[in-house]
Amino acid sequence: MRWALDGDSLLLADGRQVRLIGINTPELGKNGAADQPLARAARERATALTRGQTIRLVYDRERLDRYGRTLAYAVLPDGRDLQDILLREGYAWFIAIPPNVSRLPLYRSAESHARTTRLGVWGRPEYEPVSAERVSPAQYGFLRLSGTVMAIRNRATGVEVALSPRVHLWLPRDVYASLPARQSLLGKRVLARGWLAEYKYSARMRITHPAMLEVL
């Protein structure tokens, strides 16, 4: 292993880039933008755990992401799971992107530990949930988004859940069908996690797995 490119991706000695499955860490600044809080700390922690080490890569259903990076779980020489450590210490949030979700229960448990003890990102006010009623384009990107379900609309390829007139969640039909509370979702306060982006003069977050949406 050469070093960590950031908290959730590694550069191997053979030149391959590895995107760590199941986690997302704060972003390093690009094009003059400032680093997000704890972004460098996450990279430094990942580097300290892996640099110069022979790590074992464990694959899930997919081997590559859309950018050509290797998708893998990283296992340290002592058998520990790198993603589990970063989550447990509060350097990352879990994410669930099918079909690569075999370690989701482990990662949710690790995040719960950090969340309960207010470690890392869980102790920073910058990472508190953002209200759908008040979110601004400057906040687009990965975040936890809270709001009350105003409307649920069936579309040709999925289900649109409105949290405000201009902010929506997009759920593929299979994800929506897997939600335990889908029958009573209207009017409920929810907490979603994912990447919020501009979409047709509004903002949309794609919910890739039921674990990415909590009913409060």
Coordinates of N, CA and C in Angstrom, one line a residue:
M1 N 0.9 -1.2 0.0 CA 0.0 0.0 0.0 C 0.9 1.2 0.0
R2 N 0.6 2.2 -0.9 CA 1.3 3.4 -0.9 C 0.8 4.4 0.2
W3 N -0.4 4.9 0.0 CA -1.0 5.8 0.9 C -2.5 5.9 0.7
A4 N -3.2 6.6 1.5 CA -4.6 6.9 1.3 C -4.7 8.2 0.5
L5 N -5.5 8.2 -0.5 CA -5.8 9.3 -1.3 C -6.7 10.3 -0.6
D6 N -7.6 9.7 0.2 CA -8.5 10.4 1.1 C -9.0 9.4 2.1
G7 N -10.0 9.7 2.9 CA -10.4 8.8 3.9 C -11.0 7.5 3.4
D8 N -11.6 7.5 2.2 CA -12.3 6.3 1.7 C -11.7 5.8 0.4
S9 N -10.5 6.2 0.0 CA -9.9 5.6 -1.1 C -8.4 5.5 -0.9
L10 N -7.8 4.4 -1.5 CA -6.4 4.1 -1.3 C -5.7 4.0 -2.6
L11 N -4.4 4.2 -2.6 CA -3.5 4.0 -3.8 C -2.6 2.8 -3.5
L12 N -2.7 1.7 -4.3 CA -1.9 0.6 -4.0 C -0.6 0.7 -4.7
A13 N 0.3 -0.2 -4.3 CA 1.7 -0.2 -4.8 C 1.7 -0.4 -6.3
D14 N 0.7 -1.2 -6.8 CA 0.7 -1.5 -8.3 C 0.0 -0.4 -9.1
G15 N -0.4 0.7 -8.4 CA -1.0 1.9 -9.1 C -2.5 1.9 -9.1
R16 N -3.1 0.8 -8.7 CA -4.6 0.8 -8.6 C -5.1 1.7 -7.5
Q17 N -6.3 2.3 -7.8 CA -7.0 3.0 -6.8 C -8.2 2.2 -6.3
V18 N -8.3 2.1 -5.0 CA -9.3 1.3 -4.4 C -10.3 2.3 -3.7
R19 N -11.6 2.1 -4.0 CA -12.7 2.8 -3.3 C -13.2 1.9 -2.3
L20 N -13.1 2.3 -1.0 CA -13.6 1.4 0.1 C -15.1 1.3 0.1
I21 N -15.6 0.1 0.0 CA -17.0 -0.2 0.0 C -17.6 0.2 1.3
G22 N -18.8 0.8 1.3 CA -19.6 0.9 2.5 C -19.4 2.1 3.4
I23 N -18.5 3.0 3.0 CA -18.3 4.2 3.8 C -18.1 5.4 2.9
N24 N -18.4 6.6 3.6 CA -18.1 7.9 2.9 C -17.5 8.7 4.0
T25 N -16.4 9.4 3.7 CA -15.7 10.3 4.6 C -15.7 11.7 4.1
P26 N -15.5 12.7 5.0 CA -15.5 14.1 4.6 C -14.6 14.3 3.4
E27 N -15.0 15.3 2.5 CA -14.3 15.6 1.3 C -13.1 16.5 1.5
L28 N -12.0 16.2 0.8 CA -10.9 17.2 0.7 C -11.3 18.2 -0.3
G29 N -10.8 19.5 -0.1 CA -11.2 20.6 -1.0 C -10.6 20.4 -2.4
K30 N -11.3 20.8 -3.4 CA -10.8 20.8 -4.8 C -11.1 22.1 -5.4
N31 N -10.2 22.5 -6.4 CA -10.4 23.7 -7.2 C -10.5 24.9 -6.3
G32 N -9.7 25.0 -5.3 CA -9.7 26.1 -4.4 C -10.7 26.1 -3.2
A33 N -11.5 25.1 -3.2 CA -12.5 24.9 -2.1 C -11.8 24.4 -0.9
A34 N -12.3 24.8 0.3 CA -11.7 24.3 1.5 C -12.1 22.9 1.8
D35 N -11.2 22.2 2.6 CA -11.5 20.9 3.0 C -12.7 20.9 4.0
Q36 N -13.5 19.8 3.9 CA -14.5 19.7 4.9 C -13.9 19.3 6.2
P37 N -14.5 19.7 7.3 CA -14.0 19.3 8.7 C -13.7 17.8 8.8
L38 N -12.5 17.5 9.3 CA -12.1 16.1 9.5 C -11.6 15.4 8.3
A39 N -11.7 16.0 7.1 CA -11.3 15.3 5.9 C -9.8 14.9 5.9
R40 N -8.9 15.8 6.4 CA -7.5 15.5 6.5 C -7.2 14.5 7.6
A41 N -8.0 14.6 8.7 CA -7.8 13.7 9.8 C -8.2 12.2 9.3
A42 N -9.3 12.1 8.5 CA -9.7 10.8 8.0 C -8.6 10.2 7.1
R43 N -8.1 11.1 6.2 CA -7.0 10.6 5.3 C -5.8 10.2 6.1
E44 N -5.4 11.0 7.1 CA -4.2 10.6 7.9 C -4.4 9.3 8.7
R45 N -5.7 9.1 9.2 CA -5.9 7.9 9.9 C -5.9 6.7 9.0
A46 N -6.5 6.8 7.8 CA -6.4 5.7 6.9 C -5.0 5.4 6.4
T47 N -4.2 6.5 6.2 CA -2.8 6.3 5.8 C -2.0 5.6 7.0
A48 N -2.2 6.1 8.2 CA -1.5 5.5 9.3 C -1.8 4.0 9.5
L49 N -3.0 3.6 9.2 CA -3.3 2.2 9.3 C -2.8 1.3 8.2
T50 N -2.6 1.9 7.0 CA -2.3 1.1 5.8 C -0.9 1.3 5.2
R51 N -0.3 2.4 5.3 CA 0.9 2.7 4.6 C 2.0 1.7 4.9
G52 N 2.5 1.2 3.8 CA 3.6 0.2 3.9 C 3.2 -1.2 4.3
Q53 N 1.9 -1.3 4.5 CA 1.3 -2.6 4.9 C 0.8 -3.4 3.7
T54 N 0.8 -4.7 3.9 CA 0.2 -5.6 2.9 C -1.2 -5.8 3.3
I55 N -2.1 -5.2 2.6 CA -3.5 -5.3 3.0 C -4.2 -6.3 2.0
R56 N -5.2 -7.0 2.5 CA -6.0 -7.9 1.7 C -7.3 -7.3 1.3
L57 N -7.5 -7.4 0.0 CA -8.8 -6.9 -0.6 C -9.8 -8.0 -0.7
V58 N -11.0 -7.7 -0.2 CA -12.1 -8.6 -0.2 C -13.2 -7.9 -1.1
Y59 N -13.7 -8.7 -2.1 CA -14.6 -8.1 -3.0 C -16.0 -8.5 -2.7
D60 N -16.9 -7.7 -3.2 CA -18.4 -7.9 -3.1 C -18.9 -8.3 -4.5
R61 N -20.1 -7.9 -4.8 CA -20.7 -8.3 -6.1 C -20.0 -7.6 -7.3
E62 N -19.6 -6.4 -7.1 CA -19.0 -5.6 -8.2 C -17.5 -5.4 -7.9
R63 N -16.7 -5.4 -9.0 CA -15.2 -5.2 -8.8 C -14.8 -3.8 -9.1
L64 N -15.5 -3.1 -9.9 CA -15.1 -1.8 -10.3 C -16.3 -0.8 -10.2
D65 N -16.0 0.5 -9.8 CA -17.0 1.5 -9.9 C -17.0 2.2 -11.2
R66 N -17.9 3.1 -11.4 CA -18.1 3.8 -12.7 C -16.9 4.6 -13.1
Y67 N -15.9 4.9 -12.2 CA -14.7 5.6 -12.5 C -13.5 4.7 -12.8
G68 N -13.8 3.4 -12.7 CA -12.7 2.4 -13.0 C -11.9 2.0 -11.8
R69 N -12.3 2.5 -10.6 CA -11.6 2.2 -9.4 C -12.0 0.8 -8.9
T70 N -11.1 0.1 -8.2 CA -11.4 -1.1 -7.6 C -12.3 -0.9 -6.4
L71 N -13.4 -1.7 -6.3 CA -14.3 -1.7 -5.1 C -13.9 -2.8 -4.2
A72 N -13.6 -2.5 -2.9 CA -13.2 -3.6 -2.1 C -13.3 -3.2 -0.6
Y73 N -13.4 -4.3 0.2 CA -13.2 -4.1 1.7 C -11.7 -4.3 1.9
A74 N -11.1 -3.5 2.8 CA -9.7 -3.6 3.1 C -9.5 -4.3 4.4
V75 N -8.7 -5.4 4.4 CA -8.4 -6.1 5.6 C -7.0 -5.9 6.0
L76 N -6.7 -5.4 7.2 CA -5.3 -5.1 7.6 C -4.6 -6.4 8.0
P77 N -3.3 -6.4 8.1 CA -2.5 -7.6 8.4 C -3.0 -8.3 9.7
D78 N -3.5 -7.6 10.6 CA -3.9 -8.2 11.9 C -5.4 -8.7 11.8
G79 N -6.0 -8.6 10.6 CA -7.3 -9.1 10.4 C -8.4 -8.1 10.6
R80 N -8.1 -6.9 11.0 CA -9.2 -5.9 11.3 C -9.6 -5.3 9.9
D81 N -10.9 -4.9 9.9 CA -11.5 -4.3 8.8 C -11.3 -2.8 8.8
L82 N -10.7 -2.3 7.8 CA -10.3 -0.9 7.8 C -11.6 0.0 7.9
Q83 N -12.6 -0.3 7.1 CA -13.8 0.5 7.1 C -14.5 0.5 8.5
D84 N -14.5 -0.7 9.1 CA -15.0 -0.8 10.5 C -14.3 0.1 11.4
I85 N -13.0 0.2 11.4 CA -12.2 1.1 12.2 C -12.6 2.5 12.0
L86 N -12.6 3.0 10.7 CA -12.9 4.4 10.4 C -14.3 4.8 10.9
L87 N -15.3 3.8 10.7 CA -16.6 4.1 11.2 C -16.7 4.2 12.7
R88 N -16.0 3.2 13.4 CA -16.1 3.1 14.8 C -15.4 4.3 15.5
E89 N -14.4 4.9 14.8 CA -13.7 6.1 15.4 C -14.3 7.4 14.9
G90 N -15.4 7.4 14.1 CA -16.1 8.6 13.7 C -15.5 9.3 12.6
Y91 N -14.7 8.7 11.7 CA -14.2 9.3 10.6 C -15.0 9.2 9.3
A92 N -16.1 8.4 9.4 CA -16.9 8.1 8.2 C -18.4 7.9 8.6
W93 N -19.2 7.9 7.6 CA -20.6 7.5 7.7 C -20.8 6.2 6.9
F94 N -21.7 5.3 7.3 CA -21.9 4.2 6.4 C -22.8 4.6 5.3
I95 N -22.6 3.9 4.1 CA -23.4 4.1 3.0 C -23.8 2.7 2.5
A96 N -24.9 2.5 1.8 CA -25.4 1.2 1.3 C -25.7 1.4 -0.1
I97 N -24.9 0.9 -1.0 CA -25.1 1.0 -2.4 C -25.1 -0.4 -3.0
P98 N -26.3 -1.0 -3.3 CA -26.4 -2.3 -3.8 C -25.7 -2.4 -5.2
P99 N -25.2 -3.6 -5.5 CA -25.3 -4.9 -4.8 C -24.2 -5.1 -3.8
N100 N -23.5 -4.1 -3.4 CA -22.3 -4.3 -2.6 C -22.6 -4.0 -1.1
V101 N -23.4 -4.8 -0.5 CA -23.9 -4.5 0.9 C -23.7 -5.7 1.9
S102 N -22.8 -6.6 1.6 CA -22.7 -7.8 2.4 C -22.2 -7.4 3.9
R103 N -21.5 -6.3 4.0 CA -21.0 -5.9 5.4 C -21.8 -4.8 6.0
L104 N -23.0 -4.5 5.5 CA -23.8 -3.4 6.0 C -24.1 -3.6 7.5
P105 N -24.6 -4.8 8.0 CA -24.9 -4.9 9.4 C -23.7 -4.5 10.3
L106 N -22.5 -5.0 9.9 CA -21.3 -4.6 10.7 C -21.0 -3.2 10.7
Y107 N -21.2 -2.5 9.5 CA -20.9 -1.1 9.4 C -21.9 -0.2 10.1
R108 N -23.1 -0.6 10.1 CA -24.2 0.1 10.8 C -23.9 0.0 12.3
S109 N -23.5 -1.1 12.8 CA -23.1 -1.2 14.2 C -21.9 -0.4 14.6
A110 N -20.9 -0.4 13.7 CA -19.7 0.4 14.0 C -20.1 1.9 14.1
E111 N -20.9 2.4 13.1 CA -21.3 3.8 13.1 C -22.1 4.1 14.3
S112 N -23.0 3.2 14.8 CA -23.8 3.4 15.9 C -22.9 3.7 17.2
H113 N -21.8 3.0 17.3 CA -20.9 3.2 18.4 C -20.4 4.6 18.4
A114 N -19.9 5.1 17.2 CA -19.4 6.5 17.1 C -20.5 7.5 17.4
R115 N -21.6 7.2 16.8 CA -22.8 8.1 16.9 C -23.2 8.3 18.4
T116 N -23.3 7.2 19.1 CA -23.7 7.2 20.5 C -22.7 8.0 21.4
T117 N -21.4 7.8 21.1 CA -20.3 8.4 21.9 C -19.9 9.8 21.3
R118 N -20.5 10.2 20.3 CA -20.2 11.6 19.7 C -18.8 11.7 19.2
L119 N -18.3 10.7 18.6 CA -16.9 10.7 18.1 C -16.9 11.3 16.7
G120 N -15.8 12.0 16.4 CA -15.5 12.4 15.0 C -16.6 13.3 14.4
V121 N -17.1 12.8 13.3 CA -18.2 13.6 12.6 C -19.4 13.8 13.4
W122 N -19.7 12.9 14.4 CA -20.9 12.9 15.2 C -20.8 14.0 16.3
G123 N -19.6 14.5 16.5 CA -19.5 15.6 17.5 C -19.3 17.0 16.8
R124 N -19.4 17.0 15.5 CA -19.2 18.3 14.8 C -20.5 18.9 14.4
P125 N -20.8 20.2 14.8 CA -22.0 20.8 14.4 C -22.2 20.9 12.9
E126 N -21.1 20.9 12.1 CA -21.2 21.1 10.7 C -21.9 19.9 10.0
Y127 N -21.9 18.7 10.8 CA -22.5 17.5 10.2 C -23.8 17.2 10.8
E128 N -24.4 18.1 11.5 CA -25.8 17.9 11.9 C -26.7 17.8 10.7
P129 N -27.8 17.1 10.8 CA -28.8 17.0 9.7 C -29.2 18.4 9.2
V130 N -29.3 18.5 7.9 CA -29.8 19.7 7.3 C -31.2 19.6 6.9
S131 N -32.0 20.7 7.3 CA -33.4 20.7 7.0 C -33.7 20.9 5.5
A132 N -34.6 20.0 5.0 CA -35.0 20.2 3.6 C -35.6 21.5 3.3
E133 N -36.2 22.1 4.3 CA -36.9 23.4 4.1 C -35.9 24.5 4.0
R134 N -34.6 24.3 4.4 CA -33.6 25.4 4.5 C -32.3 25.1 3.7
V135 N -32.2 23.9 3.2 CA -31.0 23.6 2.5 C -30.7 24.5 1.3
S136 N -29.5 24.8 1.1 CA -29.1 25.7 0.0 C -28.1 25.0 -1.0
P137 N -28.0 25.5 -2.2 CA -27.1 24.9 -3.2 C -25.7 24.8 -2.7
A138 N -25.3 25.7 -1.8 CA -23.9 25.6 -1.3 C -23.7 24.4 -0.4
Q139 N -24.8 23.7 0.0 CA -24.7 22.5 0.9 C -24.8 21.2 0.1
Y140 N -25.0 21.3 -1.2 CA -25.2 20.1 -2.0 C -24.0 19.2 -1.9
G141 N -24.2 17.9 -2.0 CA -23.2 16.9 -1.9 C -23.7 15.9 -0.9
F142 N -22.8 15.2 -0.3 CA -23.2 14.2 0.7 C -23.6 14.9 2.0
L143 N -24.8 14.5 2.5 CA -25.3 15.0 3.7 C -26.4 14.2 4.3
R144 N -26.8 14.5 5.5 CA -28.0 13.9 6.1 C -29.0 14.9 6.0
L145 N -30.1 14.6 5.5 CA -31.2 15.5 5.1 C -32.5 15.1 5.9
S146 N -33.0 16.1 6.7 CA -34.2 15.8 7.4 C -35.4 16.6 6.8
G147 N -36.6 16.1 7.0 CA -37.8 16.8 6.5 C -39.0 15.9 6.7
T148 N -40.2 16.6 6.5 CA -41.5 15.9 6.6 C -42.0 15.5 5.2
V149 N -42.4 14.3 5.1 CA -42.9 13.9 3.8 C -44.2 14.6 3.4
M150 N -44.2 15.4 2.4 CA -45.3 16.2 1.9 C -46.1 15.5 0.9
A151 N -45.5 14.7 0.1 CA -46.2 14.0 -1.0 C -45.4 12.8 -1.5
I152 N -46.1 11.8 -2.0 CA -45.4 10.6 -2.6 C -46.0 10.4 -3.9
R153 N -45.1 10.4 -5.0 CA -45.6 10.4 -6.3 C -45.0 9.2 -7.1
N154 N -45.8 8.4 -7.6 CA -45.3 7.3 -8.5 C -44.9 7.8 -9.8
R155 N -43.7 7.5 -10.3 CA -43.2 7.8 -11.6 C -43.0 6.6 -12.4
A156 N -42.6 6.7 -13.6 CA -42.4 5.6 -14.5 C -41.3 4.6 -14.0
T157 N -40.3 5.2 -13.4 CA -39.1 4.3 -13.0 C -38.9 4.3 -11.6
G158 N -39.7 5.0 -10.8 CA -39.5 5.0 -9.3 C -40.5 5.8 -8.6
V159 N -40.2 6.1 -7.4 CA -41.1 6.9 -6.5 C -40.4 8.1 -6.0
E160 N -41.1 9.3 -6.2 CA -40.6 10.6 -5.7 C -41.2 10.9 -4.4
V161 N -40.4 11.2 -3.4 CA -40.9 11.6 -2.1 C -40.5 13.0 -1.9
A162 N -41.5 13.9 -1.7 CA -41.2 15.3 -1.6 C -41.1 15.7 -0.1
L163 N -40.0 16.4 0.2 CA -39.7 16.9 1.5 C -40.0 18.4 1.6
S164 N -40.0 19.0 0.5 CA -40.4 20.4 0.4 C -40.7 20.7 -1.1
P165 N -41.2 21.8 -1.5 CA -41.6 22.0 -2.9 C -40.4 21.8 -3.8
R166 N -39.2 22.0 -3.3 CA -38.0 22.0 -4.2 C -37.0 20.9 -3.9
V167 N -37.3 20.1 -2.9 CA -36.4 19.0 -2.4 C -37.1 17.7 -2.4
H168 N -36.5 16.7 -3.1 CA -37.2 15.4 -3.2 C -36.2 14.3 -3.0
L169 N -36.7 13.2 -2.5 CA -36.0 11.9 -2.5 C -36.4 11.1 -3.7
W170 N -35.5 10.4 -4.3 CA -35.9 9.5 -5.4 C -35.5 8.1 -5.0
L171 N -36.5 7.2 -5.1 CA -36.4 5.8 -4.7 C -36.7 4.9 -5.8
P172 N -35.8 4.1 -6.3 CA -36.1 3.0 -7.2 C -37.3 2.2 -6.6
R173 N -38.1 1.6 -7.5 CA -39.3 0.9 -7.0 C -38.9 -0.2 -6.0
D174 N -37.8 -1.0 -6.2 CA -37.5 -2.1 -5.3 C -37.1 -1.5 -4.0
V175 N -36.4 -0.4 -3.9 CA -36.1 0.2 -2.6 C -37.3 0.7 -1.9
Y176 N -38.2 1.4 -2.6 CA -39.4 1.8 -1.9 C -40.2 0.7 -1.4
A177 N -40.3 -0.4 -2.2 CA -41.1 -1.6 -1.8 C -40.5 -2.2 -0.5
S178 N -39.2 -2.0 -0.3 CA -38.5 -2.6 0.9 C -38.6 -1.8 2.1
L179 N -39.2 -0.6 2.0 CA -39.3 0.3 3.2 C -40.3 -0.3 4.2
P180 N -40.0 -0.6 5.4 CA -40.9 -1.1 6.4 C -42.1 -0.2 6.6
A181 N -41.9 1.1 6.5 CA -42.9 2.1 6.9 C -43.6 2.8 5.7
R182 N -43.4 2.2 4.5 CA -43.9 2.9 3.3 C -45.4 3.2 3.3
Q183 N -46.2 2.4 3.9 CA -47.6 2.6 3.9 C -48.0 3.8 4.8
S184 N -47.2 4.2 5.7 CA -47.5 5.3 6.6 C -46.5 6.4 6.5
L185 N -45.8 6.5 5.4 CA -44.7 7.5 5.3 C -45.2 8.9 5.2
L186 N -46.4 9.1 4.6 CA -46.9 10.5 4.4 C -47.1 11.2 5.7
G187 N -46.5 12.4 5.8 CA -46.6 13.2 7.0 C -45.6 12.9 8.1
K188 N -44.8 11.9 7.9 CA -43.8 11.5 8.8 C -42.5 12.3 8.6
R189 N -41.8 12.5 9.7 CA -40.5 13.1 9.7 C -39.4 12.1 9.4
V190 N -38.6 12.3 8.4 CA -37.6 11.3 8.0 C -36.2 11.9 8.0
L191 N -35.2 11.1 8.0 CA -33.8 11.5 7.9 C -33.2 10.6 6.9
A192 N -32.7 11.2 5.8 CA -32.1 10.6 4.7 C -30.6 10.9 4.6
R193 N -29.9 10.0 4.0 CA -28.5 10.2 3.8 C -28.1 9.9 2.4
G194 N -27.3 10.7 1.8 CA -26.9 10.4 0.4 C -26.4 11.7 -0.2
W195 N -26.3 11.8 -1.5 CA -25.8 12.9 -2.2 C -26.9 13.7 -2.8
L196 N -27.1 15.0 -2.3 CA -28.1 15.9 -2.8 C -27.5 16.7 -4.0
A197 N -28.2 16.7 -5.1 CA -27.7 17.4 -6.3 C -28.9 18.1 -7.0
E198 N -28.5 19.1 -7.8 CA -29.5 19.9 -8.5 C -30.1 18.9 -9.6
Y199 N -31.4 19.1 -9.7 CA -32.1 18.2 -10.7 C -33.4 19.0 -11.2
K200 N -33.4 19.4 -12.4 CA -34.5 20.1 -13.0 C -35.0 21.2 -12.2
Y201 N -34.2 22.1 -11.9 CA -34.5 23.3 -11.1 C -34.9 23.1 -9.7
S202 N -34.6 21.9 -9.2 CA -34.9 21.6 -7.8 C -33.7 20.7 -7.3
A203 N -33.8 20.1 -6.2 CA -32.7 19.3 -5.6 C -33.3 17.9 -5.4
R204 N -32.5 16.9 -5.7 CA -32.9 15.5 -5.5 C -31.8 14.6 -4.9
M205 N -32.2 13.8 -4.0 CA -31.3 12.8 -3.4 C -31.8 11.4 -3.7
R206 N -30.9 10.6 -4.3 CA -31.3 9.2 -4.6 C -31.1 8.3 -3.4
I207 N -32.1 7.6 -3.0 CA -32.0 6.7 -1.9 C -31.7 5.3 -2.5
T208 N -30.5 4.8 -2.2 CA -30.1 3.6 -2.9 C -30.4 2.3 -2.1
H209 N -30.8 2.4 -0.9 CA -31.1 1.3 0.0 C -32.0 1.7 1.1
P210 N -32.9 0.9 1.7 CA -33.7 1.3 2.8 C -32.9 1.7 4.0
A211 N -31.7 1.3 4.2 CA -30.9 1.7 5.3 C -30.5 3.2 5.2
M212 N -30.6 3.8 4.1 CA -30.3 5.2 3.9 C -31.4 6.1 4.2
L213 N -32.5 5.6 4.7 CA -33.7 6.4 5.1 C -34.2 6.0 6.4
E214 N -34.3 6.9 7.4 CA -34.8 6.6 8.7 C -36.1 7.3 8.9
V215 N -37.1 6.7 9.5 CA -38.3 7.4 9.9 C -38.1 7.8 11.4
L216 N -38.3 9.1 11.7 CA -38.0 9.6 13.0 C -39.2 9.5 13.9

